Tab-separated table of N, CA, C and O in Angstrom:
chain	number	residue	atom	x	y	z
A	202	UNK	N	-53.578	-30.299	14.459
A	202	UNK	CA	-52.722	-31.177	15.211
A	202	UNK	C	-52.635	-30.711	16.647
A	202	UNK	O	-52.683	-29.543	17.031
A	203	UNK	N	-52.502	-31.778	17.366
A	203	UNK	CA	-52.489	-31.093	18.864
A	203	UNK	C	-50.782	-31.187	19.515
A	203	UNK	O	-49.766	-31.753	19.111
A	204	UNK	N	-51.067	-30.404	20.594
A	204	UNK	CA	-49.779	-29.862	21.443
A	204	UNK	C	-49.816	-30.624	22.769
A	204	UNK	O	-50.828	-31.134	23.250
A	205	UNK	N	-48.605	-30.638	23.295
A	205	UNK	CA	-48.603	-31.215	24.870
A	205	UNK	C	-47.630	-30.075	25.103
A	205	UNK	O	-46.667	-29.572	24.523
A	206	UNK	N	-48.482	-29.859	26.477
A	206	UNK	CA	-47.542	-28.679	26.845
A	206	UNK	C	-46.980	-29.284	28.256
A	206	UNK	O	-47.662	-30.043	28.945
A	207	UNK	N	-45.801	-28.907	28.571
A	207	UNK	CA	-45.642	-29.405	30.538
A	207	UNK	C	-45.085	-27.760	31.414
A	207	UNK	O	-44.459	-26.746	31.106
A	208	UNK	N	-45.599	-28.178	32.308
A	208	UNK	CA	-45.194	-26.710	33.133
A	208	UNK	C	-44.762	-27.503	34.313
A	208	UNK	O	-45.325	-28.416	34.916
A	209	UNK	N	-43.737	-26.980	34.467
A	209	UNK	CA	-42.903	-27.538	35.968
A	209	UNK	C	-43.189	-26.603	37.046
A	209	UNK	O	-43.058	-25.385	36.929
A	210	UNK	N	-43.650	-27.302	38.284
A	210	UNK	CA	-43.847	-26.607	39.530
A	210	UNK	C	-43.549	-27.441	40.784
A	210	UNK	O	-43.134	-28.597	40.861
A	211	UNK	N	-43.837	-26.644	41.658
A	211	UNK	CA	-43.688	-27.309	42.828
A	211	UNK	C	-45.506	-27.607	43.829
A	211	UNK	O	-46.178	-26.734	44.378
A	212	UNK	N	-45.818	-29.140	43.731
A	212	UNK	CA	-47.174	-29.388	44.047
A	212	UNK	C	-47.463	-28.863	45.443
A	212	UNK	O	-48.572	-28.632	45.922
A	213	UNK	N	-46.094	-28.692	46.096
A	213	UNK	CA	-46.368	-28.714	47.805
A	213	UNK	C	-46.146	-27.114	48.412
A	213	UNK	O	-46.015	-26.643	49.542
A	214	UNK	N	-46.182	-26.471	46.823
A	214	UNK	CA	-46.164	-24.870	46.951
A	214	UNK	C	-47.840	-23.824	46.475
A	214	UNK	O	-47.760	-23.723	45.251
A	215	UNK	N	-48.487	-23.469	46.702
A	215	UNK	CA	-49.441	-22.510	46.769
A	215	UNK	C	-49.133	-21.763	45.701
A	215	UNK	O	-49.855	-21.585	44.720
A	216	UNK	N	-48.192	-21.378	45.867
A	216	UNK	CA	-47.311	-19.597	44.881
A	216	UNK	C	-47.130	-20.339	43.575
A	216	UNK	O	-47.719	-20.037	42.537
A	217	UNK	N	-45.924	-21.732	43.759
A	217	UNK	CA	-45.576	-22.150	42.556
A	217	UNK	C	-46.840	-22.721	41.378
A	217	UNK	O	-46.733	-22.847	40.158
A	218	UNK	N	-47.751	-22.931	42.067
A	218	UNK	CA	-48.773	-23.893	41.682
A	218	UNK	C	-49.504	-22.415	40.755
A	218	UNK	O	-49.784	-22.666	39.583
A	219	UNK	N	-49.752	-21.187	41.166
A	219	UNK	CA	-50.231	-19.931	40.752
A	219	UNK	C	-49.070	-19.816	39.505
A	219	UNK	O	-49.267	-19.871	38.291
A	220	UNK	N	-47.984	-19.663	40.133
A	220	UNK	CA	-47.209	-19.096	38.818
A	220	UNK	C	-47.202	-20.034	37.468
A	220	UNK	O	-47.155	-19.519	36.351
A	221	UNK	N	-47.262	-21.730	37.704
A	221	UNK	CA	-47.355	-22.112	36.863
A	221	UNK	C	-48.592	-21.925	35.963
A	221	UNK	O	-48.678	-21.939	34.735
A	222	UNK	N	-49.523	-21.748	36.914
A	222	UNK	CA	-51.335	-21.459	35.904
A	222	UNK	C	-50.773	-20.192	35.014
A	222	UNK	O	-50.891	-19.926	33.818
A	223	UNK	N	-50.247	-19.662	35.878
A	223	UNK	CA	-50.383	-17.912	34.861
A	223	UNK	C	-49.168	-17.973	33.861
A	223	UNK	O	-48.737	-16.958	33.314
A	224	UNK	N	-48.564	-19.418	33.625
A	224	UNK	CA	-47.777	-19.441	32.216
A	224	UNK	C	-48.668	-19.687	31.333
A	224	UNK	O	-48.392	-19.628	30.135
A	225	UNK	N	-49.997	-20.033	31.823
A	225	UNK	CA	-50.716	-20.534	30.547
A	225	UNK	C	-51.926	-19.859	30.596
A	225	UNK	O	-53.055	-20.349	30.602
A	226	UNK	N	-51.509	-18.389	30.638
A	226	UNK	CA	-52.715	-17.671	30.311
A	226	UNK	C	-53.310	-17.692	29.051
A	226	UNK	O	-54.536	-17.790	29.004
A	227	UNK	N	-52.677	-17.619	28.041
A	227	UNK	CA	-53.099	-17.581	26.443
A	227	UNK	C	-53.639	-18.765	26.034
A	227	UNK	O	-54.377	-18.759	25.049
A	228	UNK	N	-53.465	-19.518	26.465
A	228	UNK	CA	-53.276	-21.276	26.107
A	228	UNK	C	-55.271	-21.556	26.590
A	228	UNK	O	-55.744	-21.247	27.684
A	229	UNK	N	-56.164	-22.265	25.284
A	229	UNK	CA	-56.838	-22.928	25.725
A	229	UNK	C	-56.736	-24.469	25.489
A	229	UNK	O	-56.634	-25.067	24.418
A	230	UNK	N	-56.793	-24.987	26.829
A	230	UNK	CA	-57.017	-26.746	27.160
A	230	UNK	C	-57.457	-27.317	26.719
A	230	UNK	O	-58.645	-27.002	26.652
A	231	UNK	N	-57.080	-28.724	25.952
A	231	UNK	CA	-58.198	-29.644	25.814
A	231	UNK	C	-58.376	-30.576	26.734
A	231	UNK	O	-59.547	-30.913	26.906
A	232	UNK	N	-57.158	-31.359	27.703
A	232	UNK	CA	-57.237	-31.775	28.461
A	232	UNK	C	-56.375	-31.132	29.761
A	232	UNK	O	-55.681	-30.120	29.661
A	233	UNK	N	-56.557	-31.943	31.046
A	233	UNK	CA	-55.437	-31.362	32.030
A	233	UNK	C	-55.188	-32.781	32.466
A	233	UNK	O	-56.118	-33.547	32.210
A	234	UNK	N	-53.921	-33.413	33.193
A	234	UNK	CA	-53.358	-34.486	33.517
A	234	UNK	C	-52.814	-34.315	34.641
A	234	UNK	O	-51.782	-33.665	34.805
A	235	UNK	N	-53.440	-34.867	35.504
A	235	UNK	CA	-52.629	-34.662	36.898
A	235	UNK	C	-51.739	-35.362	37.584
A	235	UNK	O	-52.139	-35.644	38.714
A	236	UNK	N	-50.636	-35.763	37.310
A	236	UNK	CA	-50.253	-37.409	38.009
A	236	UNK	C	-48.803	-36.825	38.791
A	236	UNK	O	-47.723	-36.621	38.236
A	237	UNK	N	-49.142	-36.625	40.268
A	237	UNK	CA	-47.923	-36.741	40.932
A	237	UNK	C	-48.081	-37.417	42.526
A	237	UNK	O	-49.242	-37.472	42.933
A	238	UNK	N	-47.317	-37.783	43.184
A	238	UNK	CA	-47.817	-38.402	43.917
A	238	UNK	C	-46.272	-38.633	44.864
A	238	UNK	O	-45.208	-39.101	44.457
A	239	UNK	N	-46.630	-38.108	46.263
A	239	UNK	CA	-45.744	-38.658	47.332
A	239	UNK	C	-46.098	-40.109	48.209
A	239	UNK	O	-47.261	-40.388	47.918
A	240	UNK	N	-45.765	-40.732	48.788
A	240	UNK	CA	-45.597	-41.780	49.863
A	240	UNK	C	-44.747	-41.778	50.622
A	240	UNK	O	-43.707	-41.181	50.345
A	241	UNK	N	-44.917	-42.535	52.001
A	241	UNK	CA	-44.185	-42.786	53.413
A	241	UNK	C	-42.659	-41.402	53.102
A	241	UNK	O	-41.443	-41.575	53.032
A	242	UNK	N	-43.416	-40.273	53.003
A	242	UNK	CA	-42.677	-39.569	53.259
A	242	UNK	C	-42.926	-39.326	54.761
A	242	UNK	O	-43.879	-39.659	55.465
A	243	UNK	N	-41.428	-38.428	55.146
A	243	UNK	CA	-41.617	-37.773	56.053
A	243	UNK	C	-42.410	-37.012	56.733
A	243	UNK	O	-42.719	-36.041	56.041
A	244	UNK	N	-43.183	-36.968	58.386
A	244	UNK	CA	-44.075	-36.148	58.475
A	244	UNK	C	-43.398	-34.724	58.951
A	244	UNK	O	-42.678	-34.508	59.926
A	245	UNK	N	-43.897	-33.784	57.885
A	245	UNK	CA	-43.791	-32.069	57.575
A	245	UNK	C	-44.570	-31.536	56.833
A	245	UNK	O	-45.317	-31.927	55.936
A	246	UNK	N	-44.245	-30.228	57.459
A	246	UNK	CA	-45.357	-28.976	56.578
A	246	UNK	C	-44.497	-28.408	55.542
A	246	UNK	O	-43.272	-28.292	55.570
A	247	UNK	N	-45.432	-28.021	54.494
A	247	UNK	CA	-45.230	-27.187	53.372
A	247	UNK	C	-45.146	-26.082	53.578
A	247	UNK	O	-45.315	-25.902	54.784
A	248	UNK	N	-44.904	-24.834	52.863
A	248	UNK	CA	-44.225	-24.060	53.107
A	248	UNK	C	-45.634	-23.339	53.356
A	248	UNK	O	-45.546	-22.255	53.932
A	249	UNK	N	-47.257	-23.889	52.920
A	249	UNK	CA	-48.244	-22.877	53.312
A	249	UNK	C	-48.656	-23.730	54.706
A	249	UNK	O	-49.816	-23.663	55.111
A	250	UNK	N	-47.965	-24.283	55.198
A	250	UNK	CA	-48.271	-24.711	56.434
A	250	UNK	C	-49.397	-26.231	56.405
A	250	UNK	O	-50.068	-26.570	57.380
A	251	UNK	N	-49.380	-26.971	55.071
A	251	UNK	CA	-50.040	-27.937	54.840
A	251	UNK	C	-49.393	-29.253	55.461
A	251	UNK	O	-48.166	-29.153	55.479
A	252	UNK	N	-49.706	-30.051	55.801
A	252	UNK	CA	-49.166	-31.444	55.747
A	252	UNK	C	-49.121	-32.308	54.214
A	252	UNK	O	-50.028	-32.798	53.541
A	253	UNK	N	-47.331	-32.229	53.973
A	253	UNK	CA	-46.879	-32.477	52.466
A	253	UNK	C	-47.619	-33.506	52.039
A	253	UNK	O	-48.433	-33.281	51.144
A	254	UNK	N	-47.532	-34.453	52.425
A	254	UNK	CA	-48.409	-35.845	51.695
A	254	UNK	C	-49.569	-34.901	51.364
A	254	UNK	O	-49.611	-34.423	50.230
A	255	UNK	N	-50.302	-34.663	52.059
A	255	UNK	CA	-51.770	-34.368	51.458
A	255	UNK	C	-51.467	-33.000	50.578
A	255	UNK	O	-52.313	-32.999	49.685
A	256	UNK	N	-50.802	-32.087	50.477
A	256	UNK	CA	-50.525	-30.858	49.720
A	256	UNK	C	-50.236	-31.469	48.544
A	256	UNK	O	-50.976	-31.367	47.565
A	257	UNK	N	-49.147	-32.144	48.547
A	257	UNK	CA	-48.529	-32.539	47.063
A	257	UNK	C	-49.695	-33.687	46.632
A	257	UNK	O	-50.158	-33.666	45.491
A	258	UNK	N	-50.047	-34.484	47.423
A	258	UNK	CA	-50.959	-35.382	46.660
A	258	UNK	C	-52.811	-35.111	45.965
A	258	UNK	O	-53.595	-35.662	45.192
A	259	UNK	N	-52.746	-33.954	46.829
A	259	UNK	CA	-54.654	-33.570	47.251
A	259	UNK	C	-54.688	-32.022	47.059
A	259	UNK	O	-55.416	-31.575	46.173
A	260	UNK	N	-53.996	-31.228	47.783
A	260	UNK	CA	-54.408	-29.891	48.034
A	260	UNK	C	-53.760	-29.008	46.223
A	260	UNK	O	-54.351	-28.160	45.554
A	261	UNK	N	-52.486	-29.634	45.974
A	261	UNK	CA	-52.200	-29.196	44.958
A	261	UNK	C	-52.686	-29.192	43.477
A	261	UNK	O	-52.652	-28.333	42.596
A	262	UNK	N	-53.160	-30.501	43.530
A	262	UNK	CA	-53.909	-30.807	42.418
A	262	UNK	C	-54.948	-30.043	41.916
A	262	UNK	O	-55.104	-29.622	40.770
A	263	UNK	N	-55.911	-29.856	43.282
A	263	UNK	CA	-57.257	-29.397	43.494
A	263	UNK	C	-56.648	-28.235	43.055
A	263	UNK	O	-56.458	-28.146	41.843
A	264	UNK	N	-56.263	-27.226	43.848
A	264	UNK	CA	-55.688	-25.846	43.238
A	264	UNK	C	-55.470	-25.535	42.019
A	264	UNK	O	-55.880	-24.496	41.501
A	265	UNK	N	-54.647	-26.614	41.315
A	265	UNK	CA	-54.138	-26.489	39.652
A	265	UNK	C	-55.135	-26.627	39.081
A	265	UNK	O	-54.932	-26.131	37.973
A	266	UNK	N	-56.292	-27.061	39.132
A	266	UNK	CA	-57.683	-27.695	38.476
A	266	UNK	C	-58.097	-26.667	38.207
A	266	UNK	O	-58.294	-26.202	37.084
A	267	UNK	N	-58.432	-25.783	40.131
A	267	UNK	CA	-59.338	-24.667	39.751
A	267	UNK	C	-58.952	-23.497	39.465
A	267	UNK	O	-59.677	-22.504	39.412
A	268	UNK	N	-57.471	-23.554	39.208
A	268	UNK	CA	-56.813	-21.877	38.755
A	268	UNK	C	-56.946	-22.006	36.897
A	268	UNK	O	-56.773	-21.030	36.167
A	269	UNK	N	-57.235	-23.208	36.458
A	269	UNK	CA	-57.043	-23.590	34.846
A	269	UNK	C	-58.196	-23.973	34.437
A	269	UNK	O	-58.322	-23.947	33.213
A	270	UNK	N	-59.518	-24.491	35.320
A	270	UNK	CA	-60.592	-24.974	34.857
A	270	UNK	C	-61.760	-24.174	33.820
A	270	UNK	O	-62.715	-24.701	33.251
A	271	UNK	N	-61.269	-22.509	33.783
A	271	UNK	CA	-61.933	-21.495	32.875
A	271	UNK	C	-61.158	-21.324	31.940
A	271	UNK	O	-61.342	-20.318	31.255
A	272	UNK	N	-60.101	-22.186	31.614
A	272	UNK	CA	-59.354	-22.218	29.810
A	272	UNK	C	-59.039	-23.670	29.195
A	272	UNK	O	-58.389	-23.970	28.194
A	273	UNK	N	-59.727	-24.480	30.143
A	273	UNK	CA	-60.443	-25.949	29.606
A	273	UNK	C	-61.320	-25.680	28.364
A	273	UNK	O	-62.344	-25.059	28.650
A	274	UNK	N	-61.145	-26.068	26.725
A	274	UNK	CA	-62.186	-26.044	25.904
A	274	UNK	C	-63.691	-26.620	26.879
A	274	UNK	O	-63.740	-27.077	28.020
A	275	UNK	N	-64.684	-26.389	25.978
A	275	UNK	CA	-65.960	-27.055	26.706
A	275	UNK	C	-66.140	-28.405	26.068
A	275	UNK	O	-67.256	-28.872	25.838
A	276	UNK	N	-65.522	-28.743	25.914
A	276	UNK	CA	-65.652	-30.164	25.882
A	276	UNK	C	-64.220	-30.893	26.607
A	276	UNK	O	-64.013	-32.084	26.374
A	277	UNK	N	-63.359	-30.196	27.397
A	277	UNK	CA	-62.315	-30.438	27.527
A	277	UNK	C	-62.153	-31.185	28.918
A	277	UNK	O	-62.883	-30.867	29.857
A	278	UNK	N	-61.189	-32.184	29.048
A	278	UNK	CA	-61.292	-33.020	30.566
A	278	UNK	C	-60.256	-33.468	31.630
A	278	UNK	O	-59.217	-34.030	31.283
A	279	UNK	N	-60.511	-33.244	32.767
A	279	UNK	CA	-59.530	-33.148	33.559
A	279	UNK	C	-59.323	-35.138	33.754
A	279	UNK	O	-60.242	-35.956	33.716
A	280	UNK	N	-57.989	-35.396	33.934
A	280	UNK	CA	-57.936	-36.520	34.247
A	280	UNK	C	-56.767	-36.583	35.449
A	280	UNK	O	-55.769	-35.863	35.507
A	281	UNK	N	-57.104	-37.493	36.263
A	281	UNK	CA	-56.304	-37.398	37.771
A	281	UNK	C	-55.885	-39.124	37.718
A	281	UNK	O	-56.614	-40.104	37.873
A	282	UNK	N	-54.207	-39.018	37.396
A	282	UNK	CA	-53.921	-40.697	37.525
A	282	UNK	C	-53.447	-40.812	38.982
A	282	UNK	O	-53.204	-39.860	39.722
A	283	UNK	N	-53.359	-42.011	39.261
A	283	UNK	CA	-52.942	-42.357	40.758
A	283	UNK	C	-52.548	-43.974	40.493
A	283	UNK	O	-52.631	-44.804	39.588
A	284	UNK	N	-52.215	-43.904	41.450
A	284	UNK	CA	-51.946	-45.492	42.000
A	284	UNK	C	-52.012	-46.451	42.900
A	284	UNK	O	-52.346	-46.058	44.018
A	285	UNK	N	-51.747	-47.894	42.757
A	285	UNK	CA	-52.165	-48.645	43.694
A	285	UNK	C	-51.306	-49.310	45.223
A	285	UNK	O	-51.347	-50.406	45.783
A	286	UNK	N	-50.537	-47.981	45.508
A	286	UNK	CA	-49.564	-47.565	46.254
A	286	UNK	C	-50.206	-48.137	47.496
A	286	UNK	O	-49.633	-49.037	48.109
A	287	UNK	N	-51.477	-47.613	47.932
A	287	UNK	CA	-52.501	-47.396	48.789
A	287	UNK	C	-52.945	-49.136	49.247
A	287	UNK	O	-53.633	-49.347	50.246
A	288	UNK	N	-52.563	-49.983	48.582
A	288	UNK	CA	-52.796	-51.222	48.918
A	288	UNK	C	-51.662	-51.949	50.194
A	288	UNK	O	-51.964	-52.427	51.288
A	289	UNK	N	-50.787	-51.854	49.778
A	289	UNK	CA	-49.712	-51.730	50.912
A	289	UNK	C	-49.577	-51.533	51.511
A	289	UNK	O	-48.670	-52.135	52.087
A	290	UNK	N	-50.307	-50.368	52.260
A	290	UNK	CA	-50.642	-50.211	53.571
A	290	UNK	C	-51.198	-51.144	54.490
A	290	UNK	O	-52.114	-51.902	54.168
A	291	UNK	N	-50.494	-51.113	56.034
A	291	UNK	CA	-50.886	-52.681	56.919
A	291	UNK	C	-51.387	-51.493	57.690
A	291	UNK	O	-52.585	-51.473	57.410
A	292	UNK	N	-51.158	-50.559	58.449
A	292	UNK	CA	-52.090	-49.661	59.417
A	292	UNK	C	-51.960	-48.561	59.094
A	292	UNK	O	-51.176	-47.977	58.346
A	293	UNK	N	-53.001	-48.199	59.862
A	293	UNK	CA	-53.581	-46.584	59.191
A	293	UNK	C	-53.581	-45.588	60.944
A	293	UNK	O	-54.201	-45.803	61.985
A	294	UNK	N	-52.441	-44.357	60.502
A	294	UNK	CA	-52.406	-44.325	61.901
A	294	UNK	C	-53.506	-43.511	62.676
A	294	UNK	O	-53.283	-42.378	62.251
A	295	UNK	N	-54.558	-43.397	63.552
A	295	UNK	CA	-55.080	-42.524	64.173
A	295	UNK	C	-55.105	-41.189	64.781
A	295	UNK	O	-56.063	-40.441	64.976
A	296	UNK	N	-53.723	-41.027	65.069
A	296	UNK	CA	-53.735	-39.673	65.310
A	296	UNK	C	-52.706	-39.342	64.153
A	296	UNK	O	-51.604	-39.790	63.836
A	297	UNK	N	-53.617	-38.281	63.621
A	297	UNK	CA	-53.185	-37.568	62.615
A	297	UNK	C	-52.362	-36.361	62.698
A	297	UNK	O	-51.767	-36.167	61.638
A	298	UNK	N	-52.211	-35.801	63.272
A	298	UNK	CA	-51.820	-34.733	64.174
A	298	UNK	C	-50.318	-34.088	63.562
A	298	UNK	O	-49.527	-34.927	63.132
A	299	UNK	N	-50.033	-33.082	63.528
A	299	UNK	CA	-48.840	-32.686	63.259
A	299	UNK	C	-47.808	-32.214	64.094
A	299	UNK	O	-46.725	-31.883	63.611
């Protein structure tokens, strides 16, 4: 029979994103589920100096993938949900800049 496990962290943290992998040292994966997601937030940095939208949405994910991707069974699969948030958008701003 299978298990769901959840580990609470913080996506827009570096450290938290580590400490949560290393709760699941013993633990091998069958799948991983990634689904978190900010919008028209505020523009700020994370505490590793990221720009939050993209930390919590992009940089964190990626991180959690590759701190857990060597206790994935081998047949085991990462899945990344999202949404159609991204349609709603009327302009896209050019300077990106922080």
């Amino acid at each position: 029979e299978g298990q769901v496990l959840s580990v609470t962290m913080d996506l827009s943290s570096l450290r938290s994103i580590h400490d949560a992998a290393n709760q699941l040292t013993d633990v091998k994966l069958d799948g991983l589920v990634l689904c978190a997601g900010v919008a028209a937030a505020p523009l700020q940095l994370s505490t590793d100096g990221i720009e939050s939208m993209f930390a919590i949405n992009h940089v964190g994910h990626f991180h959690l993938s590759q701190l857990l991707v060597d206790r994935l069974k081998p047949r085991g699969r990462v899945v990344v949900v999202t949404s159609s948030a991204h349609s709603n958008v009327k302009e896209v701003p050019t300077d990106l800049r922080v």
